[in-house]
Every structure is written in structure tokens, then in C-alpha cells.
Amino acid sequence: MTHPNYPSLPHDVNCPHHPVSAIDFMPVDRLRALQLHRLKNTVAYEYERVPLFRRRCEERGVRPEHVKTLADIKLLPFMMKSDLRDEYPLGLRAADNSEIVRYHCSSGTTGKPICVANTMDDIMVWQNGVMRCLAMFGIRAEDTVQVSYGYGLFTGGLGAHYGAEGLGCTVLPASAGNTDRQLMLMRDLGVTAIACTPSYFLRLMDEAAKKGIDFRRDTKLRHGIFGAEPWTQAMREKIEAGTGIAAHDIYGLTEISGPGVAGDCRFRTGLHVWEDHFYPEIIDPDTLEPLPDGETGELVFTTIDRRGMPMIRYRTRDLTRLRAEPCPCGRTMRVMERVSARSDDMLIVHGVNLFPSQVETGLLSVPEVLPHYQIVLTPTDTMDLLEIRVEVTPESFSDNVASLENLRRRVFAAVKSIIGLSPKITLVEPNTLPRSEGKIKRVVDNRPKH
Ligand code: DLL
């Protein structure tokens, strides 16, 4: 069963005839030939223009002509965020300044930001990725798209904007924040699709509820273009059940372009990677060896047709796997499982690995729980305390101590069965935990840093 908000004509849904989407369905052998051709060009270009890359290749005794097959990519050195930081601001820039048309930066949590330089062709490659995602989501020129990702150095706003405009949609460049105005414009302008982080959409849902706005009754909204942060299937179900929209997953990162590197189709088997631009690999993060399709590891991308600042074997830190099986939609572009975790987000609590997404899945399996939670780690004399604070529906946040205690026990059991740890569960009133306008921070780690 696919979501009813996809277009109803089969050829339109599965759109190999849609001009933007035709390439999604190209025969695999042609795709591999195209990738190899582009990879060779990019490696030669990077070798000639970026001293760090050339030096690392020389250290390994690798020259561009050694790349004869796609599998030979494993001969090449990796790039990491720390390289972009060390070479700040533009040490990895490959194109001349006259060709660069735009910078984007991402700040990360510590230290200097990273800067990425784009040529006009790079912007077009990026736009193409977003357009193909939106077309795959069932968004068409008739749609009005409210872009509520932040505009500016962050790639979300401008990325979604160019993609939607490229498809011929009407774009409302709302940017993030000012929730009241967002809801007002959404209604008054008949917005049919919104692009924002899933956590910001939750905030819009809260505000709408406070104002008595029912998305089904009072708006024309049918699609959510959600990404920039991990979110779970359970979260998707909450959003879809609460609003009637189809909640689509869009993935990307600044270093590789921005949103639109991958997105999910109506079968929701994972996210199709636009491999004609962004060549994916999965590696074992410890041995750095490539892993076959189907195995989980760290996602690595090579931009095979970007020129401003190509990334070769860029380690994303995102953990996922590439599906070995073809997707029933017919697209030949490989599918990656939704990114539910970054290796950087992994918490080690009492010697056990813990990902916030596991907590989210456990919490949201309890119907009285709202999708607003926080994970707090506090050192104590004996052991670190793992506390999970979660909002519950107004109806269940009663004065009746026995029923609250019963709910608390059920939440505890649901989370424990997934994470294998015994957290302290604190139920809080609706609207008490922090909300976000962009990427939400759900973990408060008060333990000393080593
Ligand atoms: O977040 C680009 C983007 C904007 C993607 C809007 C989608 C929508 P960065 O700020 O560089 O770029 O952060 C990239 O965010 O490595 C993932 O860890 C995470 N991320 C992005 N999209 C998803 C997603 C943008 N759909 C980092 N699911 C990535 C899970 C995501 N994580």
C-alpha cells in the first residue's frame, strides 16, 4: 500500500516518462559505464588541481590511470571532515575563483566551519538531484512548496528552493522560524508541500493544534519533504496519522552538495541514491575495507561530476547499508537504508552502544507518548544516569498517580526492550521540552569529555 498522496496514474507515479526522472531508470550497464567515465575524469582533474589529493595518491603509489574499473576506487585515499577543517577555508577547492559561483558552509559542533565551493555546473547537479527527489515524491509543477529550511550558509533552504523551482513549482521561500506566520501563509497561499526538518514540522503541528488548525480540514498540505536529521519510521507514522500528508525522506550533506543526494520512492524500501552524480560505497569504519551491498557500515561518497570542490571517497560518518535487491519501482539507482544513526551520535552508556533513534522507536510505540523527547546523561558517584524525558498527551498527563505510574512502566518496558538498558523515564507535560527550528539536539550529555 502506498500513501494516497502520490499521483494516481501508474505511469505518473512510476514516472520513467517524466523528463526529470527518465535517468533514474537507466539500464544498469549503462549506468556503470557512465559512472566509470565520470570517475576517471574526476580523479584526473582532482589529481591535477588539489595538492592534498595528489600527495596522498603519491604516498600510496597511485596514479589516475590506475583507476580502470569502478572497483579500483578502493585504491584511492579517503577524505574526511577533518581534511576540510585542516584545509580551511578553500584548500580543497579545485576550480578557479572565476568559475565558483557560491559557497556553502556547515558549522558542525566544534571548531571551524567547513566551506564548500560550487561552480554553476555544481549547482545544476545539485538542483537535478533535488528535482528528481521531488518528482519521485509525486510533487509536480502544480504544487506550491513552502521552503522552511533555513536559507543561508545551510544548504537546506536554497537546495530545496532550486529543486522546487526547477520543477516549475510555485515556491514560498519562508525560511525557518516565525511559526505563526508559517501557518498563516500555508493556509492563505494554499501550500501543498512543505520542506523542513521533521522536528520543525512537529513544532508546526503543535502550534497548529494550539490554534485549532486541522491540517486535513484547514490546509491543502499533502507532502512533507523531510531531512537534515535522523528520524524514524515511527516518527513518520505519527506525522502522517496526525496530518494526512505523505512524509518523504530526503537525504544529503553540504560536502556532497546539499539535500537531494538520495530520497525515498513510494515503496519506501529506503532512499534511492542518485548514483550518476554521487557514487556510494559502504566501508567497515574500523578496517576501512569496502563492504558488499547488503552489509551495514559507514557511507562514503565520491562526487563524480562536481568541479568546484570534488569529494573523493568522502567519509560521511552516517551508518547505513545499500540494498542488494532491486526496488519494485523500477529505478536502477541503488537504495540505501534510511540513515537512522551517525557514528558520531552513538552514545556509550554502561558499556552498551546506544543510538537516539532506538530510543525514538521504543517511545513512539506507546500511543500516549508525543514525539518530543530528550536523552540526558548525568555522571553520578556510582554509574552514569541515563534519563529519558518524554512528553505525553494532555489526556494521559492526569493527576491520577496510579495511571501515570502505569504509563511510565509501559514506556520503560518499550524502550528497554529495544536498547537493553534500564533508563529512568520521566514523563513531562506537553510543550515543556525544547523545540527546534532546524536540526534538533535531543541528547544532553553532562558527562566529562575525555
Ligand atoms: O543537512 C543537507 C540537507 C538539508 C539534507 C535538507 C536534507 C534536507 P548538513 O548540514 O551538511 O547537510 O548535514 C548532513 O545530516 O551527514 C546526516 O547525518 C544528516 N542527514 C541529512 N539528511 C538526513 C536524512 C544537510 N534524511 C548530515 N536522514 C548528514 C537522516 C540526515 N540524516
PDB file of C-alpha atoms in Angstrom, residues 34-47 50 53 67 70 73 76-79 84 92-95 116-119 121-123 125-126 251-262 273-281 299-316:
ATOM      1  CA  LEU A  34      28.736   6.404 -17.133  1.00  0.00           C
ATOM      2  CA  GLN A  35      29.985   6.236 -13.549  1.00  0.00           C
ATOM      3  CA  LEU A  36      33.363   4.885 -14.609  1.00  0.00           C
ATOM      4  CA  HIS A  37      33.753   7.545 -17.264  1.00  0.00           C
ATOM      5  CA  ARG A  38      32.909  10.305 -14.788  1.00  0.00           C
ATOM      6  CA  LEU A  39      35.021   8.811 -12.013  1.00  0.00           C
ATOM      7  CA  LYS A  40      38.116   8.685 -14.221  1.00  0.00           C
ATOM      8  CA  ASN A  41      37.619  12.308 -15.261  1.00  0.00           C
ATOM      9  CA  THR A  42      37.129  13.461 -11.695  1.00  0.00           C
ATOM     10  CA  VAL A  43      40.183  11.627 -10.387  1.00  0.00           C
ATOM     11  CA  ALA A  44      42.409  13.056 -13.134  1.00  0.00           C
ATOM     12  CA  TYR A  45      41.001  16.550 -12.532  1.00  0.00           C
ATOM     13  CA  GLU A  46      41.442  16.360  -8.761  1.00  0.00           C
ATOM     14  CA  TYR A  47      44.964  14.930  -9.077  1.00  0.00           C
ATOM     15  CA  VAL A  50      44.335  19.595  -5.453  1.00  0.00           C
ATOM     16  CA  PHE A  53      44.850  14.637  -3.015  1.00  0.00           C
ATOM     17  CA  VAL A  67      41.594   3.548 -11.988  1.00  0.00           C
ATOM     18  CA  LEU A  70      34.775   1.061 -10.590  1.00  0.00           C
ATOM     19  CA  ILE A  73      38.100   3.208  -6.430  1.00  0.00           C
ATOM     20  CA  LEU A  76      42.162   5.933  -3.717  1.00  0.00           C
ATOM     21  CA  PRO A  77      42.637   7.723  -0.383  1.00  0.00           C
ATOM     22  CA  PHE A  78      39.679   8.805   1.763  1.00  0.00           C
ATOM     23  CA  MET A  79      38.659  12.362   2.552  1.00  0.00           C
ATOM     24  CA  LEU A  84      38.102  20.197   5.125  1.00  0.00           C
ATOM     25  CA  LEU A  92      40.439  21.645  -1.398  1.00  0.00           C
ATOM     26  CA  ARG A  93      38.978  23.973  -3.986  1.00  0.00           C
ATOM     27  CA  ALA A  94      39.726  22.660  -7.461  1.00  0.00           C
ATOM     28  CA  ALA A  95      38.148  25.229  -9.791  1.00  0.00           C
ATOM     29  CA  VAL A 116      32.332  24.113   0.073  1.00  0.00           C
ATOM     30  CA  ALA A 117      32.807  25.928  -3.250  1.00  0.00           C
ATOM     31  CA  ASN A 118      30.297  25.368  -6.065  1.00  0.00           C
ATOM     32  CA  THR A 119      30.551  26.153  -9.756  1.00  0.00           C
ATOM     33  CA  ASP A 121      27.508  23.297 -13.067  1.00  0.00           C
ATOM     34  CA  ASP A 122      27.714  22.030  -9.481  1.00  0.00           C
ATOM     35  CA  ILE A 123      24.600  23.998  -8.596  1.00  0.00           C
ATOM     36  CA  VAL A 125      23.951  18.884 -10.500  1.00  0.00           C
ATOM     37  CA  TRP A 126      22.629  19.617  -7.023  1.00  0.00           C
ATOM     38  CA  TYR A 251      18.980  12.988   2.417  1.00  0.00           C
ATOM     39  CA  GLY A 252      22.141  14.925   1.662  1.00  0.00           C
ATOM     40  CA  LEU A 253      25.121  16.754   3.072  1.00  0.00           C
ATOM     41  CA  THR A 254      26.922  20.024   2.426  1.00  0.00           C
ATOM     42  CA  GLU A 255      30.189  18.412   1.366  1.00  0.00           C
ATOM     43  CA  ILE A 256      28.498  16.409  -1.390  1.00  0.00           C
ATOM     44  CA  SER A 257      26.127  19.260  -2.484  1.00  0.00           C
ATOM     45  CA  GLY A 258      23.230  19.509  -0.020  1.00  0.00           C
ATOM     46  CA  PRO A 259      19.756  17.939   0.085  1.00  0.00           C
ATOM     47  CA  GLY A 260      18.863  15.679  -2.836  1.00  0.00           C
ATOM     48  CA  VAL A 261      21.694  13.163  -2.785  1.00  0.00           C
ATOM     49  CA  ALA A 262      19.036  10.498  -2.126  1.00  0.00           C
ATOM     50  CA  VAL A 273      20.934   7.424  -4.342  1.00  0.00           C
ATOM     51  CA  TRP A 274      21.466   9.499  -7.499  1.00  0.00           C
ATOM     52  CA  GLU A 275      24.476   7.430  -8.374  1.00  0.00           C
ATOM     53  CA  ASP A 276      25.034   9.079 -11.723  1.00  0.00           C
ATOM     54  CA  HIS A 277      26.303  12.053  -9.671  1.00  0.00           C
ATOM     55  CA  PHE A 278      27.191  10.658  -6.239  1.00  0.00           C
ATOM     56  CA  TYR A 279      28.922   7.285  -6.229  1.00  0.00           C
ATOM     57  CA  PRO A 280      28.217   5.471  -2.954  1.00  0.00           C
ATOM     58  CA  GLU A 281      30.298   2.901  -1.093  1.00  0.00           C
ATOM     59  CA  LEU A 299      28.557   5.550   3.926  1.00  0.00           C
ATOM     60  CA  VAL A 300      31.223   7.030   1.651  1.00  0.00           C
ATOM     61  CA  PHE A 301      30.545   9.235  -1.367  1.00  0.00           C
ATOM     62  CA  THR A 302      32.524  10.263  -4.420  1.00  0.00           C
ATOM     63  CA  THR A 303      31.119  13.190  -6.383  1.00  0.00           C
ATOM     64  CA  ILE A 304      31.744  12.083  -9.939  1.00  0.00           C
ATOM     65  CA  ASP A 305      30.696  15.214 -11.776  1.00  0.00           C
ATOM     66  CA  ARG A 306      31.266  18.153  -9.470  1.00  0.00           C
ATOM     67  CA  ARG A 307      34.062  20.582 -10.214  1.00  0.00           C
ATOM     68  CA  GLY A 308      34.274  23.338  -7.579  1.00  0.00           C
ATOM     69  CA  MET A 309      35.424  21.058  -4.780  1.00  0.00           C
ATOM     70  CA  PRO A 310      35.030  17.401  -5.738  1.00  0.00           C
ATOM     71  CA  MET A 311      34.967  14.936  -2.874  1.00  0.00           C
ATOM     72  CA  ILE A 312      36.653  11.615  -3.435  1.00  0.00           C
ATOM     73  CA  ARG A 313      35.742   8.792  -1.062  1.00  0.00           C
ATOM     74  CA  TYR A 314      34.324  11.231   1.469  1.00  0.00           C
ATOM     75  CA  ARG A 315      33.551   9.530   4.773  1.00  0.00           C
ATOM     76  CA  THR A 316      30.106  10.766   5.852  1.00  0.00           C
TER      77      THR A 316
END
